[in-house]
Amino acid sequence: MNLETLDDALRPALFEYLLRLGDDALILGHRLSEWCGHGPYLEEDIALANLALDCLGHAEALLTLAGEVEGQGRTADDLAFLRDAYDFRNVQLVELPRGDFAFTIVRQFLYATYACLLYKALQQSAFEPLAGIAAKAHKEMQYHLRHSSEWMRCLGDGTEESHRRAQSALDELWMYTGELFEVDDTLRTLTEARIAPDMATLQPKWREQVETVLREATLTVPEDPPYMATGGRHGHHTEHLGHLLAEMQFLQRAYPGAQW
Amino acid sequence: MTPAEILEALTEVRDPEIPVLNIVEMGIVRDVRLEGDTVHVDITPTYTGCPAMRTIEAAIVQTLQARGFQQVVVHKVFREPWTTDWMTDEAREKLRAYGIAPPPPRADEAPELIPLPFSVARGPAVPCPFCGSEQTRQTSAFGATACKALFFCEACQQPFEYFKAI
Ligand SMILES: [Zn+2]
């Protein structure tokens, strides 16, 4: 099905779902872009800026589609710059401050492993415009996965200090990974309509791939915490998102409609 | 004008980041349709975040309006995703002459990029666009634009860019 043949009853759930996908990419892209000019060395600085650009590209495509599905005339820019924190639908994982280089890399690795699996599955989506974006995004996220997996091995199996930092980032981030695979009514509706994949089949694959790289990186898989962070998909965020939006949205809020 | 003539006109539009190539030989233009007075042009981004796409869209409209078409609609399509295999041989040779190592044809069944060590996941040698030597190494998988990687030639001691095969 496409925009014309989409069942109106599915529109609200699909809009919500596209915001989730688009906001994950947008917020992660913004966090990556914060490294521009601060990377550990020139090539890595450029690499992180490239990863940021890919994420922003995915966000633009997904949020444009979200606006079309919603049918209220909102553009990707409207959705990115004119919503408040409680209207964002990203997981908390992507909004956490960038931390040190190890923290950024571990998060990128955990997310890229998830995104590769998700975008691959979404290529089979019954909603054709989404399947098209997923096919494109999948190609690009594979580069992210390769980049971050290689760094996981360098950091984990590197010096005592790099190992310590990577392990500490992993321990800190683990409680934010549960949210990636959460299922609610929105997702169930779309899985039934064959628009979204069944997350329960993706989670074990994610776990297996993550554990393989962690083993090679001589890092320890964290024990499952008593509490997994949750709420991002419904607009409940950490205090960090508001600060991020204050910076990201400043220009459009101060000078509405400004262009260059 | 026929769609073929419109396509020919679009060869005037260059990729702003690689000005030796036009958007037709790069495989960015996917389809041209005439409906009444309106020209529809389907383009596909090389990379989703490619900042050159907006400039390219504007240049397409401008070029066709200069040929007398008042209504030009540019559609961005994602399927099939762009691949370097759509680049013509002529385009590859232009890239090399410009100092950018061109992408080789992808393997028929490109293996999925699974998280293997770089040494295993890396493909065949990339010949230096200046001296042709295969004694080159990748210094970064990411270059000044999303489509390129950075390499160094041990033979002539020159850094160069490589257009990644995707
Ligand atoms: Zn050379």
XYZ file of C-alpha atoms and ligand atoms in Angstrom:
427
model
C 0.000 0.000 0.000
C 1.067 3.606 -0.484
C -0.109 7.029 0.704
C -3.192 6.937 -1.545
C -4.301 3.430 -0.651
C -3.464 3.634 3.047
C -6.386 2.684 5.275
C -7.400 5.826 7.203
C -7.825 3.774 10.360
C -4.092 3.031 10.293
C -2.977 6.645 9.909
C -2.689 7.636 13.600
C -0.629 4.554 14.500
C 1.550 4.897 11.423
C 2.153 8.593 12.104
C 3.190 7.708 15.649
C 5.494 4.943 14.425
C 7.191 7.164 11.837
C 7.825 9.761 14.546
C 9.515 7.076 16.640
C 11.793 6.029 13.791
C 12.441 9.597 12.659
C 13.056 10.977 16.163
C 15.550 8.204 17.007
C 17.542 9.171 13.902
C 17.186 12.915 14.457
C 18.254 12.973 18.096
C 21.102 10.513 17.613
C 22.253 12.525 14.595
C 22.279 15.677 16.704
C 24.333 14.010 19.445
C 26.841 12.784 16.844
C 27.046 16.231 15.276
C 28.203 17.612 18.635
C 31.548 15.905 17.956
C 32.192 18.049 14.901
C 35.482 19.810 15.617
C 36.024 17.768 18.802
C 36.850 14.307 17.426
C 39.938 12.520 18.777
C 41.718 13.071 15.447
C 40.834 14.509 12.071
C 39.690 11.342 10.256
C 37.511 10.290 13.166
C 36.072 13.788 13.449
C 35.047 13.532 9.783
C 33.695 10.021 10.303
C 31.429 11.105 13.168
C 30.157 14.068 11.141
C 29.381 11.654 8.297
C 27.453 9.356 10.633
C 25.529 12.388 11.885
C 24.678 13.385 8.325
C 23.348 9.905 7.527
C 21.121 9.991 10.602
C 19.801 13.438 9.683
C 19.106 12.142 6.172
C 17.071 9.243 7.581
C 15.271 11.630 9.935
C 14.348 13.981 7.105
C 12.950 11.174 4.950
C 11.028 9.582 7.833
C 9.627 12.837 9.229
C 8.623 14.024 5.753
C 6.701 10.789 5.362
C 5.229 11.197 8.860
C 3.907 14.627 7.869
C 2.359 13.190 4.703
C 0.696 10.368 6.625
C -0.638 12.823 9.211
C -2.089 14.939 6.392
C -2.030 18.253 8.284
C 0.567 19.831 6.026
C 3.456 19.574 8.509
C 6.926 19.306 6.972
C 9.981 17.498 8.355
C 11.282 20.886 9.543
C 8.003 21.648 11.349
C 8.202 18.311 13.131
C 11.878 18.645 14.002
C 11.918 22.239 15.176
C 8.437 23.058 16.425
C 7.580 20.175 18.761
C 8.314 20.160 22.475
C 10.071 17.398 24.395
C 6.861 15.574 25.381
C 5.917 15.274 21.690
C 9.188 13.535 20.809
C 9.003 9.751 20.488
C 12.665 8.697 20.495
C 14.097 6.168 22.928
C 16.007 7.643 25.854
C 19.157 5.840 24.685
C 19.753 8.362 21.896
C 19.170 11.529 23.953
C 21.769 10.849 26.667
C 24.665 13.345 26.504
C 27.468 12.239 24.192
C 29.830 11.501 27.116
C 33.395 10.515 26.270
C 34.408 8.910 22.987
C 33.868 5.398 24.388
C 30.322 6.285 25.430
C 29.499 7.630 21.969
C 30.958 4.551 20.268
C 29.240 2.013 22.538
C 25.891 3.739 22.057
C 26.447 3.878 18.293
C 27.267 0.179 18.253
C 24.189 -0.817 20.289
C 21.951 1.380 18.145
C 23.469 0.488 14.752
C 23.080 -3.236 15.462
C 19.399 -2.599 16.202
C 18.898 -0.234 13.248
C 20.469 -2.660 10.741
C 18.138 -5.440 11.860
C 15.118 -3.138 11.919
C 15.690 -1.488 8.532
C 16.385 -4.856 6.968
C 13.051 -6.169 8.249
C 11.260 -2.954 7.249
C 12.211 -3.503 3.603
C 9.359 -6.029 3.660
C 6.911 -3.454 5.037
C 3.498 -3.448 3.371
C 3.697 0.365 3.355
C 5.839 0.927 0.253
C 7.215 4.409 0.973
C 8.582 3.128 4.292
C 10.068 0.019 2.674
C 11.892 2.273 0.191
C 13.417 4.480 2.897
C 14.390 1.376 4.882
C 16.244 -0.126 1.904
C 18.303 3.041 1.568
C 18.887 3.510 5.294
C 19.904 -0.128 5.698
C 22.807 0.309 3.279
C 24.044 3.323 5.195
C 23.615 1.878 8.687
C 25.814 -1.053 7.711
C 28.699 1.403 7.491
C 27.836 2.641 10.985
C 27.817 -0.892 12.293
C 31.158 -1.701 10.733
C 32.712 1.510 12.023
C 31.450 1.110 15.583
C 32.129 -2.666 15.753
C 35.729 -2.073 14.788
C 36.027 0.614 17.445
C 34.456 -1.702 20.039
C 37.316 -4.132 19.457
C 39.941 -1.371 19.505
C 38.644 0.092 22.754
C 37.729 -3.141 24.536
C 40.860 -5.009 23.524
C 43.096 -1.915 23.626
C 44.663 -0.396 26.709
C 43.582 -0.807 30.303
C 42.142 2.693 30.203
C 40.206 2.232 26.936
C 38.845 -1.099 28.206
C 37.746 0.491 31.468
C 35.975 3.332 29.658
C 34.235 1.047 27.164
C 33.057 -1.327 29.894
C 31.809 1.529 32.030
C 29.877 3.013 29.074
C 28.394 -0.390 28.316
C 27.325 -0.894 31.937
C 25.726 2.528 31.981
C 23.937 2.157 28.634
C 22.606 -1.375 29.070
C 19.489 -0.302 30.980
C 18.501 1.901 28.028
C 18.432 -0.926 25.474
C 15.160 -2.537 26.575
C 13.159 0.320 25.136
C 14.308 -0.465 21.596
C 12.216 -3.623 21.566
C 9.156 -2.499 23.507
C 5.811 -3.470 22.045
C 2.612 -1.512 22.651
C -0.785 -1.155 20.962
C 0.601 1.146 18.269
C 3.191 -1.406 17.274
C 0.777 -4.337 17.530
C -1.647 -2.591 15.157
C 1.139 -2.050 12.608
C 2.619 -5.516 12.974
C -0.814 -6.958 12.308
C -1.092 -4.781 9.170
C 2.376 -6.052 8.154
C 3.728 -2.498 8.170
C 6.098 -3.024 11.115
C 8.119 -6.156 11.913
C 7.590 -8.354 14.948
C 10.103 -6.978 17.459
C 10.122 -10.237 19.413
C 11.930 -11.925 16.527
C 14.507 -9.127 16.248
C 15.542 -8.982 19.897
C 17.309 -12.377 20.117
C 19.213 -11.606 16.896
C 20.286 -8.257 18.322
C 21.420 -9.915 21.532
C 23.411 -12.544 19.673
C 25.179 -10.047 17.396
C 25.949 -7.688 20.260
C 27.338 -10.500 22.415
C 29.564 -11.768 19.591
C 31.272 -8.398 19.215
C 31.490 -7.859 22.990
C 33.241 -11.203 23.391
C 35.756 -10.330 20.672
C 36.254 -6.969 22.342
C 36.966 -8.782 25.663
C 34.092 -6.852 27.229
C 31.659 -8.338 29.721
C 27.976 -8.547 28.815
C 26.214 -6.634 31.608
C 23.696 -8.457 33.768
C 20.132 -7.477 33.042
C 19.315 -4.624 35.401
C 16.311 -4.744 37.746
C 14.900 -1.751 35.896
C 14.958 -0.986 32.162
C 14.479 2.670 31.258
C 11.168 3.284 29.526
C 8.826 6.079 28.465
C 10.513 7.715 25.477
C 8.018 6.227 23.026
C 5.235 7.978 24.925
C 6.969 11.323 25.421
C 8.545 10.718 28.838
C 12.165 11.724 28.521
C 15.244 12.323 30.621
C 16.073 15.932 31.496
C 18.708 15.847 28.733
C 16.283 16.042 25.817
C 15.013 19.495 26.755
C 18.543 20.877 26.787
C 19.272 19.269 23.428
C 16.115 20.752 21.894
C 16.892 24.188 23.351
C 20.033 24.207 21.264
C 18.725 22.386 18.199
C 15.510 24.400 17.906
C 16.783 27.803 19.028
C 17.007 29.420 15.621
C 13.532 28.412 14.399
C 11.991 29.400 17.720
C 13.713 32.791 17.854
C 13.279 33.567 14.147
C 10.250 31.570 12.943
C 10.528 30.539 9.308
C 14.139 31.712 9.001
C 15.920 30.262 5.978
C 19.332 30.479 4.377
C 10.890 17.596 -26.624
C 10.838 13.884 -26.011
C 11.847 12.339 -22.683
C 15.129 11.292 -24.323
C 15.841 14.907 -25.281
C 14.963 16.063 -21.768
C 17.387 13.492 -20.383
C 20.018 14.846 -22.756
C 19.345 18.376 -21.454
C 19.792 17.137 -17.893
C 23.378 16.129 -18.644
C 24.096 19.835 -18.176
C 23.380 19.455 -14.465
C 26.542 18.642 -12.521
C 27.036 17.163 -9.106
C 28.229 20.258 -7.191
C 30.630 18.168 -5.113
C 32.113 16.251 -8.064
C 31.795 18.769 -10.902
C 33.311 16.442 -13.510
C 30.200 14.248 -13.385
C 26.681 15.015 -14.519
C 23.639 13.643 -12.745
C 22.599 11.358 -15.607
C 25.878 9.449 -15.857
C 25.930 9.171 -12.047
C 22.608 7.355 -12.145
C 20.843 9.956 -9.999
C 18.109 10.594 -12.604
C 15.848 7.557 -12.544
C 12.950 8.557 -14.778
C 11.608 11.426 -16.874
C 7.902 11.679 -17.760
C 5.922 14.229 -19.733
C 2.312 14.770 -18.646
C 0.710 17.572 -20.617
C 2.822 20.673 -19.953
C 4.458 19.186 -16.896
C 7.792 17.398 -16.741
C 8.221 14.953 -13.876
C 11.789 14.006 -13.002
C 12.493 11.181 -10.536
C 15.828 11.440 -8.777
C 17.360 9.241 -6.109
C 19.907 10.458 -3.562
C 23.369 8.888 -3.532
C 23.132 9.111 0.271
C 20.003 10.148 2.197
C 21.838 12.974 3.934
C 23.618 14.224 0.804
C 23.509 18.026 1.093
C 23.973 18.389 -2.678
C 20.484 17.050 -3.436
C 18.725 20.397 -2.941
C 21.172 22.184 -5.230
C 20.648 19.449 -7.803
C 16.849 19.737 -7.569
C 17.051 23.497 -8.100
C 19.436 23.064 -11.042
C 17.068 20.556 -12.709
C 14.156 22.997 -12.482
C 16.288 25.866 -13.757
C 17.719 23.886 -16.681
C 14.331 22.679 -17.879
C 12.656 26.063 -17.423
C 15.383 27.527 -19.623
C 14.204 25.018 -22.263
C 10.691 26.378 -22.057
C 9.058 24.012 -19.549
C 7.050 26.072 -17.057
C 6.027 23.126 -14.880
C 8.850 20.977 -13.572
C 8.231 18.614 -10.671
C 11.170 16.784 -9.094
C 10.349 13.658 -7.093
C 12.784 12.107 -4.662
C 12.523 8.301 -4.811
C 14.299 5.799 -2.580
C 13.503 2.574 -4.331
C 15.597 1.019 -5.767
C 18.346 2.440 -3.546
C 21.132 4.098 -5.513
C 24.149 1.966 -6.259
C 27.514 2.852 -7.764
C 26.784 0.131 -10.332
C 24.570 2.686 -12.116
C 27.569 4.863 -12.839
C 28.601 4.610 -16.490
C 32.108 3.462 -17.477
C 32.701 6.907 -18.900
C 31.830 8.435 -15.520
C 34.266 6.109 -13.761
C 37.065 7.138 -16.095
C 36.261 10.835 -15.523
C 36.447 10.261 -11.770
C 39.852 8.614 -12.053
C 41.185 11.405 -14.255
C 39.889 13.885 -11.672
C 41.947 12.155 -8.955
C 39.216 10.121 -7.264
C 39.582 6.340 -7.353
C 36.351 5.065 -8.979
C 34.180 2.378 -7.378
C 34.667 -1.141 -8.748
C 31.514 -3.043 -9.763
C 29.954 -4.592 -6.696
C 30.136 -8.346 -6.347
C 26.910 -9.841 -7.738
C 25.742 -11.011 -4.373
C 27.340 -8.345 -2.241
C 27.889 -10.031 1.100
C 25.996 -8.399 3.902
C 28.264 -6.187 5.966
C 28.301 -8.142 9.168
C 30.511 -7.009 12.014
C 33.719 -8.730 10.963
C 37.176 -7.311 11.684
C 38.182 -4.731 9.080
C 40.961 -6.942 7.783
C 38.404 -9.571 6.809
C 35.585 -7.259 5.727
C 37.783 -5.162 3.453
C 37.446 -5.680 -0.278
C 40.041 -5.850 -3.078
C 42.918 -3.357 -3.391
C 42.042 0.158 -4.570
C 44.522 1.320 -7.240
C 45.941 4.821 -6.828
C 44.279 7.224 -9.335
C 47.616 9.028 -9.817
C 50.193 6.278 -10.331
C 48.103 3.112 -10.578
C 49.911 1.372 -7.728
C 47.925 -1.095 -5.609
C 50.138 -0.380 -2.600
C 47.411 1.713 -0.986
C 45.714 1.693 2.379
C 42.507 3.142 3.738
C 43.070 5.909 6.260
C 39.359 6.443 6.971
C 36.120 4.869 5.777
C 34.618 8.373 5.683
C 35.803 11.318 3.619
C 34.819 14.910 2.879
C 31.468 13.692 1.521
C 29.411 10.661 2.493
C 30.146 8.899 -0.792
C 33.929 8.880 -0.417
C 36.610 7.256 1.751
C 40.181 8.422 2.374
C 43.172 6.461 1.093
C 46.939 6.839 0.992
C 49.272 5.602 -1.737
C 52.515 4.113 -0.398
C 54.089 4.196 -3.875
C 53.714 7.889 -4.733
C 53.039 9.053 -1.157
C 49.834 10.849 -2.142
C 46.613 10.883 -0.203
C 43.579 10.365 -2.437
C 39.815 9.891 -2.264
C 37.984 6.718 -3.160
C 34.364 6.635 -4.313
C 32.880 3.842 -2.180
C 31.066 1.019 -3.960
C 27.553 0.780 -2.509
Zn 50.128 6.543 -6.178
